[in-house]
Structures are given as C-alpha cells and as structure tokens.
Amino acid sequence: MDGPVPHHLSHFSFVLDPAAFRTVNATMIVTAHPDCPASIRPSPRFKGPGHSRIIVSTPAALTVALLAALTLPVHHARAVAPSSQPPFVLSDCLATLDDDPGDVDDYVSAHDVIGSTRAVRHCRAIADALMGNAATSAEELDGLAHTAAAHMPETDDDSPEERADVAADAARAWFAAGAPTRAENSAGYGLTLTPDSIALRLLRDRALLQTDHPDDALRDLTELDSNPVLETDIHRLKAKAEIQTGKFTAAEQDIAFTLSRTPDDPGALLERGIVRQRLNNPAGARSDWEQVIALAPDSHEADLARQDLDLLASDPDALPPSDVTIQTSSSH
C-alpha cells in the first residue's frame, strides 16, 4: 500500500502446514488499510525452512489470508521455474552404462532429476555393479526395493512393479557378487510384490541351482515350460536343472528348444555338448564345442569348450570339466 500502516492495527500470526508451503520460506505480511484492500507483501524476517509465517493486521485480513491458504493447491505451492534440462529417464540412463558405467554422473547432472530420486539411485547402483562393486550395488538395490518414496511419492515411482524390478536387479547384483543365497532372498522379496513375475521366478530358480537345490528349481521350471514369456530362458534353465539331476535326455530336448530360437548361443551349444557326451555321442559333443570356439573364441564358454575338447581327446570316457561350471552358470 502507498500510505503508512496505522499504529493502532493489531497483528495476528499463524503458521501454515509445511506440506502446503514447502517451497515458501519468506514471511507474508497481510495488512489492511481503510483506504485500500488487504495486501500481501514478502518480509525477510522469517526464513527458517519447513514453515511459512503469515502475519495479518485485522480480523478481515486474517480471513482473507486463511481462505487463500486453504484454497491454494499443494502443487501450486511446489511450483518452480520450468527446467531447461531434459527430464531424467531411467531407461536412457541405463543405456549410457553400456558404453561406460562411469558416465552415470554426467547423465544425471545433465538432466532434470526432480521427482526421480529413486530412479537416480537405481541407475547409480547398476553403474556400481558394472564397475565391480557388485555387493555394494546389491545392498543399495535391496534397500531401495524395501522402501517407498520418501520425498515426492506422487512423482517418484514406488509402485509394487517398480520395487519388484529393483529387487530383480538386486538379485542379479548378488549373483555377480557370488552370493546366490542373498540373490534368492532378493528374488523372493520381489515375488511378494509381483507374484506372477516370470523373470523373478527364473532368478529364484537360478539361485536354487547354485545352492544345490535342483529338484526345487526343476519343479518350478516344469510348471513354466509351456509359458510363452521368456520361453527360451525357461528351457535353458530347465536344461541346467535336468543336467544336475541326471535327466540328460530331457535336458537335450530343452536345449534343442533353446537352440531352435537362438541357434548361435555359445552357452546352449556348450551345454548340448556336455549332454551329448553323457549320452555317448562324442562326435556330436566335439562338433558343439568346436562351434562354441568358432562363434566366440575369446569367451568364457570357449575356454570351457577347449578344456572339454582336450579331455575328450585324452580320455573319451571322462566327464567334461565344464559340467560343474554348467551347474552354476548364469542365465540371461
């Protein structure tokens, strides 16, 4: 207002709900004057975070201020200037990790991360795993899966599906850290959030194989073997369970299914070579292992195939060295 405020006006103050005025830190002084309507102006006297104080000078002004406070939507109080940065997208962040996991900080700093706290933590944890800190990553992902959004739940996705996805990545990180029991726990928790998740069931079954429970894994995988979702992975993992339980004919059939979908899969070819050798087909085993080396000469599977070929040449009746590795190998 233009004129001085009369000295006889008494002031009333009240503190607004911090949730409604989370972004407001300045005092608003509401004054009334006989010659002008109530007005609002900022004052620097109260700058403490968490609350916003409004001081009014008359009952009428108090009513105006209260009505303004009660009718102000929360999202208006939180409004900030539009960001000039593109929004943070988890899938894009994860894609940058394929080239260099160390680029995660560059991606985060170049994007608007408001409302994406969980997604940022998720991406950083995956980057940690890819840079060799698998156990640290798994702990972070487990913690994230077990907690809901702390700050802005209306924008920061903490749905059961999102948390189950985080739990799945926690299980994968525990596998990378050589801790299959912890991986089983993470996958099991994820299944409490999304009980119908095929991916989480496969992760749990993989953990069961690595903790010497092939019969339990095989029961679950047998239930899944007609499911079209992730069918190649189902049959591949089922074959591993059958190898561990000595069901080599059944394993050969499941590996054949996998190779009908992915004929150049070095892992499946390595496994079929093992099964063929067990079924007294050394020529077929040799062919599979040679194909593994031709397809991926620098891979771990090729190293195992060379060991199997060396042993096959020296002692055709010996079990292939990669048999033990197949029992605990990863599935993708």
GROMACS .gro file of C-alpha atoms in nm:
model
  332
    1MET     CA    1   0.000   0.000   0.000
    2ASP     CA    2   0.111   0.361  -0.051
    3GLY     CA    3   0.022   0.511   0.287
    4PRO     CA    4   0.166   0.421   0.626
    5VAL     CA    5   0.001   0.144   0.821
    6PRO     CA    6  -0.192   0.292   1.123
    7HIS     CA    7  -0.018   0.218   1.450
    8HIS     CA    8  -0.337   0.103   1.620
    9LEU     CA    9  -0.368  -0.209   1.400
   10SER     CA   10  -0.300  -0.528   1.592
   11HIS     CA   11  -0.128  -0.822   1.419
   12PHE     CA   12  -0.220  -1.186   1.422
   13SER     CA   13   0.009  -1.463   1.302
   14PHE     CA   14  -0.036  -1.827   1.219
   15VAL     CA   15   0.188  -2.098   1.077
   16LEU     CA   16   0.081  -2.280   0.767
   17ASP     CA   17   0.108  -2.656   0.718
   18PRO     CA   18   0.463  -2.716   0.594
   19ALA     CA   19   0.333  -2.969   0.341
   20ALA     CA   20   0.128  -2.696   0.176
   21PHE     CA   21   0.402  -2.437   0.169
   22ARG     CA   22   0.714  -2.649   0.146
   23THR     CA   23   0.879  -2.418  -0.101
   24VAL     CA   24   0.794  -2.091   0.071
   25ASN     CA   25   1.050  -1.955   0.315
   26ALA     CA   26   0.963  -1.586   0.338
   27THR     CA   27   0.707  -1.426   0.569
   28MET     CA   28   0.395  -1.288   0.407
   29ILE     CA   29   0.257  -0.981   0.583
   30VAL     CA   30  -0.110  -0.910   0.518
   31THR     CA   31  -0.219  -0.557   0.607
   32ALA     CA   32  -0.547  -0.372   0.584
   33HIS     CA   33  -0.599  -0.001   0.547
   34PRO     CA   34  -0.920   0.198   0.540
   35ASP     CA   35  -0.830   0.338   0.200
   36CYS     CA   36  -0.721   0.018   0.025
   37PRO     CA   37  -0.796  -0.354   0.025
   38ALA     CA   38  -0.585  -0.603   0.212
   39SER     CA   39  -0.246  -0.652   0.054
   40ILE     CA   40   0.026  -0.913   0.078
   41ARG     CA   41   0.396  -0.847   0.067
   42PRO     CA   42   0.703  -1.056   0.149
   43SER     CA   43   0.918  -0.988   0.451
   44PRO     CA   44   1.267  -1.128   0.510
   45ARG     CA   45   1.225  -1.160   0.884
   46PHE     CA   46   1.134  -1.530   0.886
   47LYS     CA   47   1.348  -1.750   0.670
   48GLY     CA   48   1.352  -2.078   0.859
   49PRO     CA   49   1.279  -2.382   0.641
   50GLY     CA   50   0.977  -2.603   0.692
   51HIS     CA   51   0.717  -2.342   0.792
   52SER     CA   52   0.587  -2.018   0.644
   53ARG     CA   53   0.456  -1.746   0.868
   54ILE     CA   54   0.180  -1.512   0.763
   55ILE     CA   55   0.117  -1.203   0.972
   56VAL     CA   56  -0.214  -1.028   0.935
   57SER     CA   57  -0.323  -0.699   1.075
   58THR     CA   58  -0.702  -0.729   1.109
   59PRO     CA   59  -0.964  -1.000   1.151
   60ALA     CA   60  -1.080  -0.926   0.799
   61ALA     CA   61  -0.729  -0.963   0.666
   62LEU     CA   62  -0.692  -1.282   0.868
   63THR     CA   63  -0.998  -1.423   0.695
   64VAL     CA   64  -0.858  -1.335   0.354
   65ALA     CA   65  -0.525  -1.499   0.436
   66LEU     CA   66  -0.687  -1.813   0.572
   67LEU     CA   67  -0.904  -1.851   0.267
   68ALA     CA   68  -0.605  -1.803   0.044
   69ALA     CA   69  -0.409  -2.066   0.234
   70LEU     CA   70  -0.694  -2.317   0.238
   71THR     CA   71  -0.770  -2.285  -0.131
   72LEU     CA   72  -0.411  -2.290  -0.255
   73PRO     CA   73  -0.341  -2.632  -0.410
   74VAL     CA   74  -0.029  -2.807  -0.292
   75HIS     CA   75   0.108  -2.841  -0.641
   76HIS     CA   76   0.091  -2.463  -0.681
   77ALA     CA   77   0.296  -2.415  -0.367
   78ARG     CA   78   0.555  -2.653  -0.506
   79ALA     CA   79   0.571  -2.495  -0.848
   80VAL     CA   80   0.917  -2.397  -0.959
   81ALA     CA   81   1.052  -2.239  -1.269
   82PRO     CA   82   1.048  -2.483  -1.563
   83SER     CA   83   1.381  -2.662  -1.601
   84SER     CA   84   1.579  -2.608  -1.918
   85GLN     CA   85   1.718  -2.963  -1.882
   86PRO     CA   86   1.551  -3.270  -2.031
   87PRO     CA   87   1.379  -3.500  -1.780
   88PHE     CA   88   1.566  -3.789  -1.623
   89VAL     CA   89   1.463  -4.122  -1.782
   90LEU     CA   90   1.581  -4.443  -1.616
   91SER     CA   91   1.597  -4.646  -1.936
   92ASP     CA   92   1.810  -4.379  -2.103
   93CYS     CA   93   2.040  -4.362  -1.800
   94LEU     CA   94   2.085  -4.740  -1.804
   95ALA     CA   95   2.157  -4.730  -2.178
   96THR     CA   96   2.452  -4.496  -2.117
   97LEU     CA   97   2.607  -4.759  -1.890
   98ASP     CA   98   2.657  -4.997  -2.184
   99ASP     CA   99   2.939  -4.780  -2.314
  100ASP     CA  100   3.089  -4.659  -1.987
  101PRO     CA  101   2.933  -4.702  -1.642
  102GLY     CA  102   3.137  -4.405  -1.526
  103ASP     CA  103   2.920  -4.180  -1.742
  104VAL     CA  104   2.632  -4.206  -1.498
  105ASP     CA  105   2.727  -3.883  -1.319
  106ASP     CA  106   2.740  -3.694  -1.648
  107TYR     CA  107   2.393  -3.817  -1.741
  108VAL     CA  108   2.246  -3.728  -1.403
  109SER     CA  109   2.396  -3.379  -1.399
  110ALA     CA  110   2.266  -3.308  -1.749
  111HIS     CA  111   1.905  -3.395  -1.670
  112ASP     CA  112   1.622  -3.267  -1.451
  113VAL     CA  113   1.605  -3.519  -1.165
  114ILE     CA  114   1.318  -3.360  -0.966
  115GLY     CA  115   1.076  -3.638  -0.881
  116SER     CA  116   1.321  -3.908  -0.991
  117THR     CA  117   1.513  -3.974  -0.669
  118ARG     CA  118   1.453  -4.349  -0.677
  119ALA     CA  119   1.533  -4.381  -1.045
  120VAL     CA  120   1.862  -4.195  -0.997
  121ARG     CA  121   1.960  -4.425  -0.709
  122HIS     CA  122   1.866  -4.727  -0.918
  123CYS     CA  123   2.083  -4.621  -1.211
  124ARG     CA  124   2.379  -4.532  -0.989
  125ALA     CA  125   2.358  -4.872  -0.819
  126ILE     CA  126   2.363  -5.055  -1.152
  127ALA     CA  127   2.665  -4.848  -1.252
  128ASP     CA  128   2.839  -4.954  -0.930
  129ALA     CA  129   2.779  -5.320  -1.012
  130LEU     CA  130   2.916  -5.278  -1.363
  131MET     CA  131   3.226  -5.109  -1.222
  132GLY     CA  132   3.299  -5.408  -0.998
  133ASN     CA  133   3.121  -5.307  -0.678
  134ALA     CA  134   2.853  -5.575  -0.702
  135ALA     CA  135   2.798  -5.629  -0.328
  136THR     CA  136   2.766  -5.256  -0.259
  137SER     CA  137   2.525  -5.226  -0.550
  138ALA     CA  138   2.317  -5.519  -0.427
  139GLU     CA  139   2.287  -5.371  -0.077
  140GLU     CA  140   2.172  -5.038  -0.220
  141LEU     CA  141   1.919  -5.204  -0.450
  142ASP     CA  142   1.783  -5.424  -0.171
  143GLY     CA  143   1.733  -5.117   0.047
  144LEU     CA  144   1.562  -4.932  -0.237
  145ALA     CA  145   1.331  -5.226  -0.309
  146HIS     CA  146   1.219  -5.243   0.055
  147THR     CA  147   1.137  -4.872   0.094
  148ALA     CA  148   0.876  -4.644  -0.056
  149ALA     CA  149   0.937  -4.295  -0.191
  150ALA     CA  150   1.040  -4.062   0.089
  151HIS     CA  151   1.001  -3.718  -0.066
  152MET     CA  152   0.764  -3.686  -0.360
  153PRO     CA  153   0.563  -4.009  -0.387
  154GLU     CA  154   0.320  -3.850  -0.632
  155THR     CA  155   0.600  -3.825  -0.891
  156ASP     CA  156   0.874  -4.061  -0.768
  157ASP     CA  157   0.761  -4.407  -0.879
  158ASP     CA  158   0.748  -4.653  -0.590
  159SER     CA  159   0.479  -4.885  -0.724
  160PRO     CA  160   0.499  -5.258  -0.645
  161GLU     CA  161   0.609  -5.318  -1.003
  162GLU     CA  162   0.893  -5.065  -0.976
  163ARG     CA  163   1.012  -5.205  -0.645
  164ALA     CA  164   0.996  -5.561  -0.785
  165ASP     CA  165   1.215  -5.450  -1.077
  166VAL     CA  166   1.465  -5.311  -0.828
  167ALA     CA  167   1.456  -5.638  -0.633
  168ALA     CA  168   1.529  -5.828  -0.955
  169ASP     CA  169   1.835  -5.610  -1.018
  170ALA     CA  170   1.941  -5.667  -0.657
  171ALA     CA  171   1.930  -6.043  -0.721
  172ARG     CA  172   2.141  -6.002  -1.035
  173ALA     CA  173   2.394  -5.795  -0.842
  174TRP     CA  174   2.413  -6.063  -0.570
  175PHE     CA  175   2.484  -6.322  -0.840
  176ALA     CA  176   2.765  -6.102  -0.968
  177ALA     CA  177   2.896  -6.079  -0.611
  178GLY     CA  178   2.895  -6.459  -0.578
  179ALA     CA  179   2.615  -6.463  -0.319
  180PRO     CA  180   2.334  -6.684  -0.456
  181THR     CA  181   2.159  -6.716  -0.119
  182ARG     CA  182   2.124  -6.337  -0.100
  183ALA     CA  183   2.007  -6.342  -0.463
  184GLU     CA  184   1.736  -6.592  -0.371
  185ASN     CA  185   1.623  -6.365  -0.087
  186SER     CA  186   1.602  -6.062  -0.316
  187ALA     CA  187   1.409  -6.253  -0.582
  188GLY     CA  188   1.178  -6.395  -0.316
  189TYR     CA  189   1.101  -6.047  -0.184
  190GLY     CA  190   1.030  -5.926  -0.535
  191LEU     CA  191   0.779  -6.208  -0.575
  192THR     CA  192   0.588  -6.082  -0.271
  193LEU     CA  193   0.534  -5.760  -0.467
  194THR     CA  194   0.459  -5.916  -0.808
  195PRO     CA  195   0.381  -6.286  -0.755
  196ASP     CA  196   0.329  -6.353  -1.126
  197SER     CA  197   0.669  -6.226  -1.242
  198ILE     CA  198   0.835  -6.489  -1.464
  199ALA     CA  199   1.168  -6.305  -1.451
  200LEU     CA  200   1.175  -6.315  -1.070
  201ARG     CA  201   1.083  -6.683  -1.065
  202LEU     CA  202   1.370  -6.758  -1.302
  203LEU     CA  203   1.609  -6.562  -1.082
  204ARG     CA  204   1.493  -6.759  -0.779
  205ASP     CA  205   1.529  -7.089  -0.969
  206ARG     CA  206   1.876  -6.992  -1.080
  207ALA     CA  207   1.966  -6.930  -0.716
  208LEU     CA  208   1.823  -7.269  -0.621
  209LEU     CA  209   2.051  -7.434  -0.876
  210GLN     CA  210   2.352  -7.253  -0.742
  211THR     CA  211   2.269  -7.351  -0.383
  212ASP     CA  212   2.232  -7.721  -0.473
  213HIS     CA  213   1.852  -7.742  -0.481
  214PRO     CA  214   1.798  -7.858  -0.840
  215ASP     CA  215   1.484  -8.057  -0.763
  216ASP     CA  216   1.308  -7.748  -0.625
  217ALA     CA  217   1.414  -7.546  -0.928
  218LEU     CA  218   1.305  -7.820  -1.167
  219ARG     CA  219   0.956  -7.838  -1.015
  220ASP     CA  220   0.905  -7.466  -1.068
  221LEU     CA  221   1.055  -7.468  -1.417
  222THR     CA  222   0.837  -7.761  -1.520
  223GLU     CA  223   0.533  -7.551  -1.429
  224LEU     CA  224   0.667  -7.274  -1.650
  225ASP     CA  225   0.785  -7.469  -1.954
  226SER     CA  226   0.467  -7.403  -2.154
  227ASN     CA  227   0.466  -7.032  -2.071
  228PRO     CA  228   0.550  -6.819  -2.377
  229VAL     CA  229   0.702  -6.542  -2.166
  230LEU     CA  230   1.082  -6.577  -2.159
  231GLU     CA  231   1.040  -6.928  -2.302
  232THR     CA  232   1.400  -6.954  -2.423
  233ASP     CA  233   1.532  -6.870  -2.078
  234ILE     CA  234   1.289  -7.113  -1.916
  235HIS     CA  235   1.403  -7.407  -2.128
  236ARG     CA  236   1.769  -7.313  -2.096
  237LEU     CA  237   1.747  -7.303  -1.715
  238LYS     CA  238   1.533  -7.618  -1.707
  239ALA     CA  239   1.804  -7.799  -1.901
  240LYS     CA  240   2.058  -7.695  -1.637
  241ALA     CA  241   1.835  -7.841  -1.366
  242GLU     CA  242   1.798  -8.162  -1.565
  243ILE     CA  243   2.174  -8.189  -1.611
  244GLN     CA  244   2.221  -8.153  -1.236
  245THR     CA  245   1.962  -8.422  -1.167
  246GLY     CA  246   2.094  -8.663  -1.431
  247LYS     CA  247   1.798  -8.630  -1.669
  248PHE     CA  248   2.013  -8.596  -1.982
  249THR     CA  249   1.753  -8.696  -2.242
  250ALA     CA  250   1.511  -8.435  -2.109
  251ALA     CA  251   1.793  -8.182  -2.096
  252GLU     CA  252   1.877  -8.250  -2.460
  253GLN     CA  253   1.517  -8.173  -2.556
  254ASP     CA  254   1.512  -7.845  -2.364
  255ILE     CA  255   1.845  -7.737  -2.512
  256ALA     CA  256   1.715  -7.823  -2.858
  257PHE     CA  257   1.421  -7.590  -2.793
  258THR     CA  258   1.659  -7.311  -2.689
  259LEU     CA  259   1.878  -7.359  -2.996
  260SER     CA  260   1.572  -7.356  -3.221
  261ARG     CA  261   1.521  -6.998  -3.107
  262THR     CA  262   1.887  -6.892  -3.070
  263PRO     CA  263   2.097  -7.128  -3.286
  264ASP     CA  264   2.424  -6.944  -3.224
  265ASP     CA  265   2.405  -6.932  -2.845
  266PRO     CA  266   2.752  -7.041  -2.722
  267GLY     CA  267   2.623  -7.130  -2.376
  268ALA     CA  268   2.349  -7.356  -2.510
  269LEU     CA  269   2.592  -7.523  -2.751
  270LEU     CA  270   2.837  -7.585  -2.466
  271GLU     CA  271   2.561  -7.746  -2.262
  272ARG     CA  272   2.443  -7.961  -2.551
  273GLY     CA  273   2.798  -8.085  -2.598
  274ILE     CA  274   2.801  -8.194  -2.233
  275VAL     CA  275   2.468  -8.372  -2.270
  276ARG     CA  276   2.578  -8.542  -2.593
  277GLN     CA  277   2.898  -8.663  -2.430
  278ARG     CA  278   2.694  -8.803  -2.140
  279LEU     CA  279   2.463  -8.978  -2.389
  280ASN     CA  280   2.760  -9.143  -2.559
  281ASN     CA  281   2.773  -8.914  -2.861
  282PRO     CA  282   3.134  -8.790  -2.856
  283ALA     CA  283   3.125  -8.680  -3.219
  284GLY     CA  284   2.825  -8.460  -3.152
  285ALA     CA  285   2.987  -8.320  -2.837
  286ARG     CA  286   3.306  -8.238  -3.030
  287SER     CA  287   3.105  -8.061  -3.300
  288ASP     CA  288   2.921  -7.846  -3.046
  289TRP     CA  289   3.237  -7.745  -2.860
  290GLU     CA  290   3.420  -7.659  -3.180
  291GLN     CA  291   3.125  -7.442  -3.281
  292VAL     CA  292   3.143  -7.260  -2.946
  293ILE     CA  293   3.507  -7.172  -3.011
  294ALA     CA  294   3.430  -7.058  -3.366
  295LEU     CA  295   3.141  -6.836  -3.255
  296ALA     CA  296   3.302  -6.673  -2.952
  297PRO     CA  297   3.675  -6.753  -2.939
  298ASP     CA  298   3.752  -6.511  -2.654
  299SER     CA  299   3.457  -6.601  -2.433
  300HIS     CA  300   3.442  -6.793  -2.108
  301GLU     CA  301   3.236  -7.057  -2.288
  302ALA     CA  302   3.514  -7.103  -2.543
  303ASP     CA  303   3.769  -7.159  -2.265
  304LEU     CA  304   3.547  -7.430  -2.118
  305ALA     CA  305   3.493  -7.586  -2.461
  306ARG     CA  306   3.871  -7.610  -2.513
  307GLN     CA  307   3.905  -7.787  -2.178
  308ASP     CA  308   3.629  -8.030  -2.277
  309LEU     CA  309   3.792  -8.099  -2.614
  310ASP     CA  310   4.131  -8.162  -2.454
  311LEU     CA  311   3.980  -8.409  -2.211
  312LEU     CA  312   3.772  -8.575  -2.481
  313ALA     CA  313   4.087  -8.631  -2.685
  314SER     CA  314   4.282  -8.780  -2.393
  315ASP     CA  315   4.002  -8.973  -2.219
  316PRO     CA  316   3.672  -9.007  -2.408
  317ASP     CA  317   3.500  -9.162  -2.104
  318ALA     CA  318   3.584  -8.881  -1.861
  319LEU     CA  319   3.324  -8.627  -1.757
  320PRO     CA  320   3.376  -8.286  -1.919
  321PRO     CA  321   3.533  -8.029  -1.682
  322SER     CA  322   3.269  -7.772  -1.774
  323ASP     CA  323   2.996  -7.993  -1.627
  324VAL     CA  324   3.045  -7.841  -1.281
  325THR     CA  325   3.052  -7.492  -1.427
  326ILE     CA  326   2.728  -7.551  -1.616
  327GLN     CA  327   2.555  -7.632  -1.287
  328THR     CA  328   2.625  -7.283  -1.158
  329SER     CA  329   2.650  -7.081  -1.478
  330SER     CA  330   2.442  -6.768  -1.519
  331SER     CA  331   2.132  -6.745  -1.736
  332HIS     CA  332   2.038  -6.429  -1.921
   0.00000   0.00000   0.00000
